[in-house]
PDB file of C-alpha atoms in Angstrom:
ATOM      1  CA  MET A   1       8.694   0.093 -18.094  1.00 78.00           C
ATOM      2  CA  ALA A   2      10.272   0.687 -14.660  1.00 96.00           C
ATOM      3  CA  THR A   3       8.077  -0.493 -11.803  1.00 97.00           C
ATOM      4  CA  ALA A   4       7.858   0.286  -8.078  1.00 98.00           C
ATOM      5  CA  LEU A   5       5.871  -1.643  -5.479  1.00 99.00           C
ATOM      6  CA  ILE A   6       3.986   0.688  -3.124  1.00 99.00           C
ATOM      7  CA  VAL A   7       2.911  -0.949   0.166  1.00 99.00           C
ATOM      8  CA  ILE A   8       0.370   1.309   1.873  1.00 99.00           C
ATOM      9  CA  ASP A   9      -0.401   1.451   5.606  1.00 99.00           C
ATOM     10  CA  VAL A  10       0.227  -2.138   6.688  1.00 99.00           C
ATOM     11  CA  GLN A  11       0.334  -0.937  10.293  1.00 99.00           C
ATOM     12  CA  ASN A  12      -0.234  -2.521  13.688  1.00 99.00           C
ATOM     13  CA  ASP A  13      -3.552  -0.804  14.458  1.00 98.00           C
ATOM     14  CA  TYR A  14      -5.167  -2.656  11.540  1.00 99.00           C
ATOM     15  CA  PHE A  15      -4.453  -6.098  13.042  1.00 98.00           C
ATOM     16  CA  THR A  16      -6.065  -8.042  15.894  1.00 97.00           C
ATOM     17  CA  GLY A  17      -5.246  -6.225  19.117  1.00 97.00           C
ATOM     18  CA  GLY A  18      -4.900  -2.905  17.311  1.00 98.00           C
ATOM     19  CA  LYS A  19      -7.220   0.062  17.654  1.00 97.00           C
ATOM     20  CA  PHE A  20      -8.968  -0.468  14.284  1.00 98.00           C
ATOM     21  CA  PRO A  21      -8.710  -4.108  13.158  1.00 98.00           C
ATOM     22  CA  LEU A  22      -9.740  -4.743   9.576  1.00 99.00           C
ATOM     23  CA  TRP A  23     -11.340  -7.624   7.718  1.00 98.00           C
ATOM     24  CA  ASN A  24      -8.679 -10.010   6.370  1.00 98.00           C
ATOM     25  CA  PRO A  25      -5.468  -8.135   7.274  1.00 99.00           C
ATOM     26  CA  GLU A  26      -3.374 -11.282   7.739  1.00 98.00           C
ATOM     27  CA  ALA A  27      -4.185 -12.653   4.269  1.00 99.00           C
ATOM     28  CA  ALA A  28      -3.572  -9.261   2.678  1.00 99.00           C
ATOM     29  CA  GLU A  29      -0.270  -8.942   4.518  1.00 99.00           C
ATOM     30  CA  ALA A  30       0.778 -12.450   3.443  1.00 99.00           C
ATOM     31  CA  ASN A  31       0.254 -11.392  -0.171  1.00 99.00           C
ATOM     32  CA  CYS A  32       2.082  -8.098   0.424  1.00 99.00           C
ATOM     33  CA  LEU A  33       5.013 -10.159   1.718  1.00 99.00           C
ATOM     34  CA  ARG A  34       4.896 -12.326  -1.410  1.00 98.00           C
ATOM     35  CA  LEU A  35       4.875  -9.172  -3.547  1.00 99.00           C
ATOM     36  CA  ILE A  36       7.900  -7.810  -1.693  1.00 99.00           C
ATOM     37  CA  GLY A  37       9.688 -11.105  -2.395  1.00 98.00           C
ATOM     38  CA  TRP A  38       8.737 -10.813  -6.079  1.00 98.00           C
ATOM     39  CA  ALA A  39       9.937  -7.203  -6.147  1.00 98.00           C
ATOM     40  CA  LYS A  40      13.292  -8.074  -4.635  1.00 97.00           C
ATOM     41  CA  SER A  41      13.837 -10.957  -7.059  1.00 96.00           C
ATOM     42  CA  ALA A  42      12.923  -8.710 -10.016  1.00 95.00           C
ATOM     43  CA  SER A  43      14.980  -5.714  -8.777  1.00 96.00           C
ATOM     44  CA  VAL A  44      11.784  -3.685  -8.378  1.00 98.00           C
ATOM     45  CA  PRO A  45      12.101  -0.997  -5.706  1.00 98.00           C
ATOM     46  CA  VAL A  46       9.726  -1.175  -2.746  1.00 99.00           C
ATOM     47  CA  VAL A  47       8.291   1.934  -1.083  1.00 99.00           C
ATOM     48  CA  LEU A  48       6.490   1.680   2.249  1.00 99.00           C
ATOM     49  CA  VAL A  49       3.822   4.214   3.178  1.00 99.00           C
ATOM     50  CA  GLN A  50       2.888   4.945   6.795  1.00 99.00           C
ATOM     51  CA  HIS A  51      -0.107   6.987   7.939  1.00 98.00           C
ATOM     52  CA  VAL A  52       0.475   9.019  11.115  1.00 98.00           C
ATOM     53  CA  VAL A  53      -1.937  11.291  12.970  1.00 96.00           C
ATOM     54  CA  GLU A  54      -0.184  14.217  14.661  1.00 89.00           C
ATOM     55  CA  GLY A  55      -1.538  16.537  17.306  1.00 82.00           C
ATOM     56  CA  THR A  56      -5.147  15.905  18.239  1.00 79.00           C
ATOM     57  CA  PRO A  57      -6.074  12.668  19.979  1.00 82.00           C
ATOM     58  CA  ALA A  58      -6.265  10.020  17.290  1.00 84.00           C
ATOM     59  CA  PRO A  59      -8.613   7.025  17.227  1.00 91.00           C
ATOM     60  CA  PHE A  60      -5.704   5.076  15.683  1.00 95.00           C
ATOM     61  CA  PHE A  61      -2.258   5.672  14.096  1.00 96.00           C
ATOM     62  CA  ALA A  62      -1.338   8.205  16.785  1.00 94.00           C
ATOM     63  CA  ALA A  63       2.164   9.566  16.201  1.00 94.00           C
ATOM     64  CA  GLY A  64       4.715   7.655  18.259  1.00 94.00           C
ATOM     65  CA  SER A  65       2.326   4.818  19.136  1.00 95.00           C
ATOM     66  CA  VAL A  66       2.986   1.133  18.566  1.00 97.00           C
ATOM     67  CA  GLY A  67      -0.233   1.033  16.544  1.00 97.00           C
ATOM     68  CA  ALA A  68       1.137   3.528  14.029  1.00 98.00           C
ATOM     69  CA  GLU A  69       4.242   1.447  13.366  1.00 98.00           C
ATOM     70  CA  ILE A  70       4.524  -0.517  10.137  1.00 99.00           C
ATOM     71  CA  HIS A  71       3.788  -4.170  10.907  1.00 98.00           C
ATOM     72  CA  GLY A  72       6.938  -6.019  11.905  1.00 96.00           C
ATOM     73  CA  LEU A  73       6.807  -8.662   9.175  1.00 97.00           C
ATOM     74  CA  ILE A  74       6.688  -5.987   6.475  1.00 98.00           C
ATOM     75  CA  ARG A  75       9.524  -3.981   8.057  1.00 97.00           C
ATOM     76  CA  SER A  76      11.670  -7.093   8.411  1.00 97.00           C
ATOM     77  CA  VAL A  77      11.471  -8.056   4.733  1.00 98.00           C
ATOM     78  CA  ALA A  78      11.608  -4.478   3.421  1.00 98.00           C
ATOM     79  CA  ALA A  79      14.071  -3.018   5.916  1.00 97.00           C
ATOM     80  CA  ASP A  80      15.917  -1.067   3.218  1.00 97.00           C
ATOM     81  CA  ALA A  81      12.776   0.416   1.643  1.00 98.00           C
ATOM     82  CA  PRO A  82      12.144   4.140   1.969  1.00 98.00           C
ATOM     83  CA  VAL A  83       9.203   5.021   4.218  1.00 99.00           C
ATOM     84  CA  ILE A  84       6.863   7.797   3.123  1.00 99.00           C
ATOM     85  CA  VAL A  85       4.999   9.250   6.114  1.00 99.00           C
ATOM     86  CA  LYS A  86       1.624  10.721   5.238  1.00 98.00           C
ATOM     87  CA  THR A  87      -1.296  12.436   6.935  1.00 97.00           C
ATOM     88  CA  PHE A  88      -3.847  12.205   4.095  1.00 97.00           C
ATOM     89  CA  ALA A  89      -5.491   9.227   2.370  1.00 98.00           C
ATOM     90  CA  ASP A  90      -3.649  10.056  -0.871  1.00 98.00           C
ATOM     91  CA  SER A  91      -0.040   8.919  -0.422  1.00 99.00           C
ATOM     92  CA  PHE A  92       1.104  11.673  -2.793  1.00 99.00           C
ATOM     93  CA  GLU A  93      -0.598  14.514  -0.872  1.00 98.00           C
ATOM     94  CA  LYS A  94       1.994  16.649   0.955  1.00 98.00           C
ATOM     95  CA  THR A  95       4.644  13.885   0.870  1.00 99.00           C
ATOM     96  CA  ASP A  96       7.804  13.260  -1.115  1.00 98.00           C
ATOM     97  CA  LEU A  97       6.409  10.109  -2.777  1.00 99.00           C
ATOM     98  CA  GLN A  98       6.415  11.625  -6.248  1.00 98.00           C
ATOM     99  CA  ALA A  99       9.994  12.908  -5.855  1.00 98.00           C
ATOM    100  CA  THR A 100      11.065   9.485  -4.566  1.00 98.00           C
ATOM    101  CA  LEU A 101       9.495   7.749  -7.572  1.00 98.00           C
ATOM    102  CA  GLU A 102      11.038  10.268  -9.982  1.00 97.00           C
ATOM    103  CA  LYS A 103      14.503   9.566  -8.525  1.00 97.00           C
ATOM    104  CA  MET A 104      13.854   5.858  -9.086  1.00 97.00           C
ATOM    105  CA  GLY A 105      12.881   6.509 -12.710  1.00 97.00           C
ATOM    106  CA  VAL A 106       9.559   4.750 -12.210  1.00 97.00           C
ATOM    107  CA  ASP A 107       6.640   4.906 -14.632  1.00 97.00           C
ATOM    108  CA  ARG A 108       4.556   1.986 -13.306  1.00 98.00           C
ATOM    109  CA  LEU A 109       3.107   1.509  -9.817  1.00 99.00           C
ATOM    110  CA  VAL A 110       2.001  -1.777  -8.310  1.00 99.00           C
ATOM    111  CA  ILE A 111      -0.051  -0.904  -5.220  1.00 99.00           C
ATOM    112  CA  CYS A 112      -1.102  -3.049  -2.265  1.00 99.00           C
ATOM    113  CA  GLY A 113      -2.029  -2.439   1.361  1.00 99.00           C
ATOM    114  CA  MET A 114      -4.730  -1.007   3.565  1.00 99.00           C
ATOM    115  CA  MET A 115      -7.518   0.233   3.450  1.00 98.00           C
ATOM    116  CA  THR A 116      -8.779  -0.761   0.024  1.00 98.00           C
ATOM    117  CA  HIS A 117     -11.589   1.813  -0.039  1.00 98.00           C
ATOM    118  CA  ASN A 118      -9.561   4.688   1.372  1.00 98.00           C
ATOM    119  CA  CYS A 119      -5.790   5.063   1.128  1.00 98.00           C
ATOM    120  CA  VAL A 120      -5.278   2.437  -1.591  1.00 99.00           C
ATOM    121  CA  THR A 121      -8.038   3.941  -3.734  1.00 99.00           C
ATOM    122  CA  HIS A 122      -7.086   7.576  -3.138  1.00 99.00           C
ATOM    123  CA  THR A 123      -3.454   6.854  -3.989  1.00 99.00           C
ATOM    124  CA  ALA A 124      -4.304   4.791  -7.087  1.00 99.00           C
ATOM    125  CA  ILE A 125      -6.565   7.477  -8.554  1.00 98.00           C
ATOM    126  CA  SER A 126      -4.676  10.497  -7.268  1.00 98.00           C
ATOM    127  CA  LYS A 127      -4.048  13.326  -9.715  1.00 98.00           C
ATOM    128  CA  ALA A 128      -0.329  12.606  -9.225  1.00 98.00           C
ATOM    129  CA  ALA A 129      -0.857   8.913 -10.036  1.00 98.00           C
ATOM    130  CA  GLU A 130      -2.089   9.855 -13.506  1.00 98.00           C
ATOM    131  CA  ALA A 131       1.592  10.107 -14.492  1.00 97.00           C
ATOM    132  CA  TYR A 132       1.988   6.345 -13.933  1.00 98.00           C
ATOM    133  CA  ASP A 133       0.622   3.063 -15.212  1.00 98.00           C
ATOM    134  CA  VAL A 134      -1.171   1.909 -12.034  1.00 98.00           C
ATOM    135  CA  THR A 135      -2.023  -1.644 -10.996  1.00 98.00           C
ATOM    136  CA  VAL A 136      -3.756  -2.547  -7.721  1.00 99.00           C
ATOM    137  CA  VAL A 137      -3.258  -6.074  -6.370  1.00 99.00           C
ATOM    138  CA  GLY A 138      -6.705  -6.854  -4.983  1.00 99.00           C
ATOM    139  CA  ASP A 139      -5.905  -9.847  -2.784  1.00 99.00           C
ATOM    140  CA  ALA A 140      -3.037  -7.912  -1.199  1.00 99.00           C
ATOM    141  CA  CYS A 141      -5.445  -5.279   0.145  1.00 99.00           C
ATOM    142  CA  ALA A 142      -7.814  -5.203   3.115  1.00 99.00           C
ATOM    143  CA  THR A 143     -10.476  -2.919   4.534  1.00 99.00           C
ATOM    144  CA  VAL A 144     -13.270  -2.815   7.117  1.00 98.00           C
ATOM    145  CA  SER A 145     -15.406  -5.556   5.551  1.00 98.00           C
ATOM    146  CA  GLU A 146     -15.437  -7.919   2.616  1.00 98.00           C
ATOM    147  CA  ILE A 147     -18.284  -6.103   0.873  1.00 99.00           C
ATOM    148  CA  ILE A 148     -16.539  -2.717   1.146  1.00 98.00           C
ATOM    149  CA  HIS A 149     -13.375  -4.349  -0.253  1.00 99.00           C
ATOM    150  CA  ILE A 150     -15.296  -5.796  -3.216  1.00 98.00           C
ATOM    151  CA  LEU A 151     -17.102  -2.516  -3.889  1.00 98.00           C
ATOM    152  CA  ALA A 152     -13.858  -0.527  -3.741  1.00 98.00           C
ATOM    153  CA  LEU A 153     -12.120  -2.853  -6.198  1.00 99.00           C
ATOM    154  CA  HIS A 154     -15.119  -2.715  -8.522  1.00 98.00           C
ATOM    155  CA  ALA A 155     -15.036   1.092  -8.438  1.00 97.00           C
ATOM    156  CA  LEU A 156     -11.294   1.077  -9.150  1.00 98.00           C
ATOM    157  CA  SER A 157     -11.699  -1.312 -12.083  1.00 98.00           C
ATOM    158  CA  THR A 158     -12.698   1.467 -14.474  1.00 97.00           C
ATOM    159  CA  ARG A 159      -9.678   3.613 -13.592  1.00 97.00           C
ATOM    160  CA  VAL A 160      -6.697   1.286 -13.000  1.00 98.00           C
ATOM    161  CA  LYS A 161      -5.621  -2.276 -13.703  1.00 98.00           C
ATOM    162  CA  LEU A 162      -6.555  -4.920 -11.143  1.00 98.00           C
ATOM    163  CA  ILE A 163      -4.628  -8.135 -10.650  1.00 98.00           C
ATOM    164  CA  GLU A 164      -4.192 -10.893  -8.058  1.00 98.00           C
ATOM    165  CA  THR A 165      -0.879 -11.777  -6.420  1.00 98.00           C
ATOM    166  CA  ASP A 166      -0.459 -15.175  -8.114  1.00 97.00           C
ATOM    167  CA  GLU A 167      -1.043 -13.708 -11.556  1.00 97.00           C
ATOM    168  CA  LEU A 168       1.413 -10.869 -11.008  1.00 96.00           C
ATOM    169  CA  ILE A 169       4.139 -13.103  -9.620  1.00 95.00           C
ATOM    170  CA  THR A 170       3.826 -15.771 -12.317  1.00 92.00           C
ATOM    171  CA  LYS A 171       3.189 -13.582 -15.365  1.00 85.00           C
ATOM    172  CA  ASP A 172       5.016 -10.325 -14.687  1.00 71.00           C
ATOM    173  CA  PRO A 173       8.793 -10.608 -15.068  1.00 62.00           C
ATOM    174  CA  GLN A 174       9.105  -7.098 -13.658  1.00 60.00           C
TER     175      GLN A 174
END
């Protein structure tokens, strides 16, 4: 099974000082960084996803703003990863994510990022995602509060596999 790591919306506005800081973004990012390290060591391609709001004034992720940029730590360790720019919660919706994954020959997705209840969930259970074996790494995700994070993961648990970073890194050779 060929795997890709999808890192969703780890962007500046979600961190302290940003326009929409989340609960636990630093811990989630630390685990995303560990997953990127795992992916590189296992020759698993990494795909970064970036949400951008064009046109109308945006509460956050305004096109061209520092807040919309992928967080520097993620960009530095995944500098060669393709970036899929999206405008919907579902990373497949009106993007070339599916075409990118098809070119990579991928049939399994490992998903992490932000926000657990929105873009992570909508991507994981997207109609397009039904073509893949999907795993969400719970401790590598963040959202507006701990309870919303827990509820989102619980809701996902009937549709996709859930795993924690340590388990994936130690038990999944690829």
